[in-house]
Short mmCIF file of C-alpha atoms in Angstrom, two decimals:
data_model
loop_
_atom_site.label_atom_id
_atom_site.label_comp_id
_atom_site.label_asym_id
_atom_site.label_seq_id
_atom_site.Cartn_x
_atom_site.Cartn_y
_atom_site.Cartn_z
CA MET A 262 0.00 -34.28 -26.88
CA PRO A 263 -3.12 -32.10 -26.40
CA PHE A 264 -2.70 -28.43 -25.54
CA ASN A 265 -3.53 -27.22 -22.06
CA SER A 266 -5.28 -23.93 -22.79
CA ASN A 267 -4.40 -22.60 -19.33
CA SER A 268 -0.69 -22.65 -20.17
CA LEU A 269 -0.68 -21.82 -23.87
CA THR A 270 1.99 -19.32 -24.85
CA ARG A 271 1.57 -16.78 -27.61
CA GLU A 272 3.73 -18.97 -29.83
CA ASP A 273 1.42 -21.93 -29.13
CA ILE A 274 -1.65 -19.90 -30.09
CA LEU A 275 -0.05 -18.59 -33.27
CA SER A 276 1.22 -21.96 -34.44
CA ARG A 277 -2.00 -23.87 -33.66
CA PHE A 278 -4.76 -21.40 -34.53
CA PHE A 279 -3.12 -18.75 -36.72
CA PRO A 280 -0.41 -20.57 -38.70
CA GLN A 281 -0.85 -18.27 -41.73
CA TYR A 282 -0.47 -15.11 -39.66
CA ARG A 283 2.74 -13.30 -38.83
CA LEU A 284 3.53 -11.11 -35.82
CA ILE A 285 3.92 -7.54 -37.01
CA ALA A 286 3.75 -5.54 -33.77
CA PRO A 287 4.39 -6.73 -30.21
CA GLN A 288 2.00 -4.16 -28.73
CA ALA A 289 -1.29 -2.86 -30.09
CA HIS A 290 -2.95 0.49 -29.31
CA ALA A 291 -1.88 2.01 -26.02
CA GLY A 292 -5.37 1.35 -24.64
CA LEU A 293 -4.92 -2.40 -24.98
CA SER A 294 -3.30 -3.97 -21.97
CA GLY A 295 -1.66 -7.26 -21.16
CA ALA A 296 0.18 -9.23 -23.82
CA SER A 297 -1.58 -7.59 -26.76
CA CYS A 298 -0.02 -7.85 -30.19
CA ILE A 299 -0.98 -7.33 -33.82
CA ILE A 300 -0.86 -10.24 -36.24
CA ALA A 301 -1.53 -10.19 -39.97
CA GLN A 302 -2.34 -12.41 -42.92
CA GLY A 303 -1.89 -10.27 -46.00
CA ASP A 304 -3.96 -7.13 -45.43
CA HIS A 305 -6.06 -8.72 -42.68
CA HIS A 306 -4.98 -7.61 -39.20
CA LEU A 307 -6.04 -8.94 -35.81
CA VAL A 308 -5.27 -7.97 -32.24
CA LEU A 309 -4.34 -11.02 -30.16
CA ARG A 310 -4.85 -10.51 -26.43
CA GLN A 311 -3.89 -12.56 -23.41
CA GLN A 312 -5.57 -12.37 -20.01
CA HIS A 313 -3.03 -10.32 -18.10
CA ASP A 314 -4.54 -10.42 -14.59
CA THR A 315 -3.83 -14.00 -13.54
CA ALA A 316 -5.43 -13.35 -10.13
CA ALA A 317 -8.81 -12.56 -11.71
CA PRO A 318 -11.33 -15.36 -12.25
CA ALA A 319 -11.28 -16.83 -15.77
CA PHE A 320 -14.89 -15.76 -16.37
CA HIS A 321 -13.86 -12.08 -16.15
CA PHE A 322 -11.84 -12.46 -19.34
CA ARG A 323 -14.62 -14.41 -21.03
CA ARG A 324 -17.04 -11.61 -20.21
CA GLN A 325 -14.91 -9.26 -22.30
CA TYR A 326 -15.37 -11.58 -25.25
CA LEU A 327 -19.11 -11.88 -24.60
CA ALA A 328 -19.44 -8.09 -24.42
CA LEU A 329 -17.76 -7.77 -27.81
CA LYS A 330 -19.99 -10.51 -29.23
CA ARG A 331 -23.18 -8.84 -27.99
CA LEU A 332 -22.39 -5.27 -29.04
CA PRO A 333 -22.57 -4.03 -32.65
CA ALA A 334 -19.55 -3.47 -34.88
CA ASP A 335 -20.07 0.30 -34.89
CA VAL A 336 -19.32 0.29 -31.15
CA VAL A 337 -16.64 -2.38 -30.65
CA PRO A 338 -13.97 -4.27 -32.60
CA LYS A 339 -15.39 -7.54 -33.95
CA PRO A 340 -14.28 -10.61 -31.91
CA CYS A 341 -13.25 -13.66 -33.91
CA PHE A 342 -11.49 -16.10 -31.57
CA PHE A 343 -11.59 -17.19 -27.92
CA LYS A 344 -9.60 -19.77 -26.01
CA THR A 345 -9.23 -19.79 -22.25
CA GLY A 346 -6.84 -16.94 -21.49
CA TRP A 347 -6.71 -15.69 -25.11
CA MET A 348 -8.88 -13.83 -27.59
CA ALA A 349 -8.48 -12.22 -30.99
CA VAL A 350 -10.42 -9.24 -32.33
CA GLU A 351 -10.40 -7.33 -35.57
CA TYR A 352 -7.76 -4.60 -35.63
CA LEU A 353 -9.25 -1.13 -35.85
CA ALA A 354 -7.20 1.06 -38.15
CA GLY A 355 -7.27 4.66 -37.01
CA GLU A 356 -5.75 7.27 -34.77
CA VAL A 357 -5.49 7.12 -30.99
CA LYS A 358 -5.20 10.66 -29.69
CA THR A 359 -3.90 11.99 -26.39
CA VAL A 360 -7.07 13.94 -25.55
CA LEU A 361 -10.74 13.03 -25.44
CA PRO A 362 -13.08 14.12 -28.25
CA ASP A 363 -15.16 17.25 -27.68
CA ALA A 364 -18.05 16.84 -25.27
CA GLN A 365 -20.77 16.57 -27.93
CA THR A 366 -18.90 13.91 -29.91
CA LEU A 367 -18.08 11.85 -26.83
CA ALA A 368 -21.64 12.15 -25.54
CA ALA A 369 -22.91 10.76 -28.86
CA VAL A 370 -20.50 7.80 -28.68
CA LEU A 371 -21.55 6.97 -25.12
CA TYR A 372 -25.25 7.41 -25.80
CA HIS A 373 -25.03 5.04 -28.76
CA LEU A 374 -23.43 2.43 -26.49
CA HIS A 375 -25.99 2.98 -23.75
CA ARG A 376 -28.89 2.39 -26.17
CA GLN A 377 -27.75 -1.20 -26.80
CA SER A 378 -29.20 -4.26 -25.07
CA ARG A 379 -27.83 -4.99 -21.62
CA LEU A 380 -24.89 -7.36 -21.35
CA GLY A 381 -26.32 -9.53 -18.58
CA TRP A 382 -24.07 -8.86 -15.57
CA ARG A 383 -24.17 -5.97 -13.11
CA ILE A 384 -21.26 -3.78 -12.09
CA THR A 385 -21.10 -3.41 -8.32
CA LEU A 386 -18.30 -1.38 -6.79
CA SER A 387 -18.66 -2.29 -3.10
CA PRO A 388 -17.05 -5.77 -3.38
CA LEU A 389 -14.30 -4.33 -5.58
CA LEU A 390 -13.45 -1.61 -3.05
CA GLU A 391 -13.29 -4.20 -0.28
CA TYR A 392 -11.03 -6.38 -2.44
CA TYR A 393 -8.61 -3.52 -3.07
CA TRP A 394 -8.44 -2.77 0.66
CA LEU A 395 -7.65 -6.40 1.52
CA GLN A 396 -5.06 -6.78 -1.24
CA ALA A 397 -3.20 -3.53 -0.60
CA ALA A 398 0.09 -3.40 1.27
CA PRO A 399 -0.70 -3.21 5.03
CA GLN A 400 1.40 -0.07 5.49
CA ARG A 401 -0.69 1.69 2.83
CA ARG A 402 -4.04 1.01 4.55
CA SER A 403 -4.60 4.41 6.12
CA PRO A 404 -7.30 5.40 8.65
CA PHE A 405 -8.71 7.76 6.02
CA TRP A 406 -9.07 4.91 3.53
CA LEU A 407 -10.89 2.79 6.11
CA SER A 408 -13.18 5.64 7.13
CA MET A 409 -14.10 6.26 3.48
CA LEU A 410 -14.85 2.57 2.99
CA LYS A 411 -17.13 2.57 6.02
CA ARG A 412 -18.85 5.78 4.91
CA LEU A 413 -19.60 4.43 1.44
CA ARG A 414 -20.72 1.10 2.87
CA ARG A 415 -23.24 2.89 5.10
CA ARG A 416 -24.43 5.08 2.24
CA GLY A 417 -24.79 2.26 -0.29
CA GLU A 418 -24.39 2.53 -4.03
CA PRO A 419 -26.74 5.03 -5.71
CA ARG A 420 -29.85 3.58 -7.29
CA PRO A 421 -29.39 3.69 -11.08
CA LEU A 422 -31.14 6.36 -13.09
CA ARG A 423 -30.84 4.19 -16.19
CA LEU A 424 -29.32 0.71 -16.21
CA VAL A 425 -27.35 0.34 -19.45
CA PRO A 426 -24.26 -1.40 -20.86
CA VAL A 427 -21.23 0.64 -19.77
CA HIS A 428 -17.56 0.57 -20.76
CA MET A 429 -16.17 1.94 -17.46
CA ASP A 430 -12.70 2.87 -18.74
CA VAL A 431 -13.28 5.70 -21.20
CA HIS A 432 -10.11 7.70 -21.77
CA ALA A 433 -8.29 9.04 -24.82
CA GLY A 434 -6.17 5.90 -25.23
CA ASN A 435 -9.25 3.67 -25.44
CA ILE A 436 -10.85 5.51 -28.37
CA VAL A 437 -9.84 4.72 -31.95
CA HIS A 438 -10.77 7.46 -34.41
CA SER A 439 -11.36 5.52 -37.62
CA ALA A 440 -12.66 6.40 -41.06
CA PHE A 441 -15.97 4.84 -40.01
CA GLY A 442 -16.33 6.72 -36.73
CA ASP A 443 -15.05 6.49 -33.18
CA ARG A 444 -14.79 3.03 -31.60
CA LEU A 445 -14.12 2.05 -27.99
CA ILE A 446 -11.49 -0.59 -27.23
CA ASP A 447 -10.33 -2.41 -24.08
CA TRP A 448 -13.61 -3.72 -22.63
CA GLU A 449 -12.07 -5.31 -19.53
CA TYR A 450 -14.39 -3.55 -17.07
CA ALA A 451 -17.63 -3.56 -19.09
CA GLY A 452 -20.98 -4.59 -17.67
CA ASP A 453 -24.42 -3.21 -16.90
CA GLY A 454 -24.41 -0.11 -14.74
CA ASP A 455 -25.87 3.31 -14.14
CA VAL A 456 -25.50 5.78 -17.00
CA ALA A 457 -24.29 8.32 -14.40
CA LEU A 458 -21.60 5.90 -13.19
CA GLU A 459 -20.18 5.80 -16.73
CA LEU A 460 -20.06 9.60 -16.86
CA ALA A 461 -18.48 9.73 -13.40
CA ALA A 462 -15.77 7.31 -14.53
CA VAL A 463 -14.76 9.05 -17.78
CA TRP A 464 -11.16 10.28 -17.49
CA CYS A 465 -11.95 13.99 -17.91
CA SER A 466 -9.05 16.42 -17.51
CA THR A 467 -11.01 18.75 -15.21
CA GLU A 468 -14.32 18.84 -13.38
CA ALA A 469 -15.38 21.64 -15.73
CA ALA A 470 -14.82 19.25 -18.64
CA ARG A 471 -16.92 16.60 -16.88
CA GLN A 472 -19.76 19.05 -16.33
CA GLU A 473 -19.65 19.97 -20.01
CA LEU A 474 -19.79 16.27 -20.93
CA VAL A 475 -22.76 15.68 -18.60
CA ARG A 476 -24.66 18.62 -20.10
CA ALA A 477 -23.92 17.38 -23.64
CA TYR A 478 -25.01 13.86 -22.71
CA ALA A 479 -28.23 15.10 -21.08
CA GLN A 480 -29.10 16.99 -24.24
CA THR A 481 -28.31 13.98 -26.47
CA ALA A 482 -30.23 11.53 -24.27
CA ALA A 483 -33.18 13.87 -23.59
CA MET A 484 -32.49 13.85 -19.85
CA GLN A 485 -32.72 16.66 -17.31
CA PRO A 486 -29.14 17.92 -16.78
CA GLN A 487 -29.36 18.81 -13.09
CA PRO A 488 -30.61 15.42 -11.78
CA LEU A 489 -28.02 13.71 -14.00
CA MET A 490 -25.28 15.98 -12.67
CA ARG A 491 -26.29 15.25 -9.06
CA GLN A 492 -26.21 11.51 -9.74
CA VAL A 493 -22.75 11.79 -11.31
CA GLN A 494 -21.54 13.60 -8.19
CA ARG A 495 -22.96 10.83 -5.99
CA TRP A 496 -20.87 8.32 -7.93
CA ARG A 497 -17.63 10.32 -7.95
CA PRO A 498 -16.38 9.21 -4.48
CA TRP A 499 -16.99 5.59 -5.50
CA VAL A 500 -15.04 6.07 -8.70
CA LEU A 501 -12.17 7.86 -6.96
CA MET A 502 -11.99 5.10 -4.35
CA MET A 503 -11.92 2.55 -7.16
CA MET A 504 -9.06 4.40 -8.87
CA ALA A 505 -7.04 4.77 -5.69
CA GLY A 506 -7.59 1.12 -4.77
CA TRP A 507 -6.48 -0.03 -8.22
CA TYR A 508 -3.29 2.01 -7.95
CA GLU A 509 -2.63 0.54 -4.50
CA LEU A 510 -3.15 -2.98 -5.83
CA ARG A 511 -0.82 -2.38 -8.77
CA LEU A 512 1.77 -0.93 -6.38
CA ARG A 513 1.80 -4.12 -4.33
CA GLN A 514 1.77 -6.37 -7.42
CA SER A 515 4.49 -4.56 -9.36
CA GLY A 516 6.52 -2.65 -6.79
CA ASP A 517 6.50 0.25 -9.27
CA LYS A 518 6.82 3.46 -7.24
CA GLN A 519 4.93 5.52 -9.83
CA PHE A 520 1.74 4.06 -8.38
CA ILE A 521 2.45 5.75 -5.03
CA ALA A 522 2.24 9.18 -6.64
CA LEU A 523 -0.88 8.23 -8.61
CA ALA A 524 -2.65 6.81 -5.55
CA ASP A 525 -1.64 9.73 -3.32
CA ASP A 526 -3.03 12.20 -5.86
CA VAL A 527 -6.44 10.48 -5.74
CA TRP A 528 -6.38 10.32 -1.94
CA ARG A 529 -5.76 14.09 -1.91
CA GLN A 530 -8.76 14.63 -4.19
CA LEU A 531 -10.95 12.59 -1.84
CA GLN A 532 -9.72 14.49 1.21
CA THR A 533 -10.34 17.82 -0.52
CA LYS A 534 -13.90 16.78 -1.36
CA GLY A 535 -14.40 15.88 2.29
#
């Protein structure tokens, strides 16, 4: 009987496509989400990933694979297998730390990514913010949330300073520090976007740390720091709304109360910024 790739289990994938591999770890690096696991054949290790957001269109998952195919191996883990709902990439041996690299190091990693050829699809936040609003629990849809949506809709997304391939989920858990340099993992949200949007979306611990990163990036990329900083600040409300909306969506999907505290913290930041 032929396999239906839409309903293949991990065991199906392993037995059909990786019969010589064994499961050695049920979960890969913390930055990898969904049903990620590590499989091995001798000394050769792969990360096997399943599309974890079943509500997302299938092409979203395929775009991750295409991004990995189009970007060089000194930026991403090498992809080696794709089947609807599943992919496998080379395992990156290295350390995943709990804090971001220093500003100069991180700026160099991001600038190297941003110098690559565009991926071919644009990141637009407006439809995503609307989607989060519609999918959130009705009792969580506050007047403040609606007013912010309307305000950003009127304002429109900032015109890009530089349109480049962006990762859009840069945090400590998505950086593998290997013997061959730092590599970014978990490319679920990648696409072509404004360089300033990437900097606005980095999970910096403080705004002072973000400003330091922006200055380091401007120096590395030969850009004027003040216009870049202003553009990052234009994007910050969009990014915060995206974060809050994602937490609200996950709250409704999972029922996990931790997402209430996470969402409420972002709403407070937005209210403080006015």
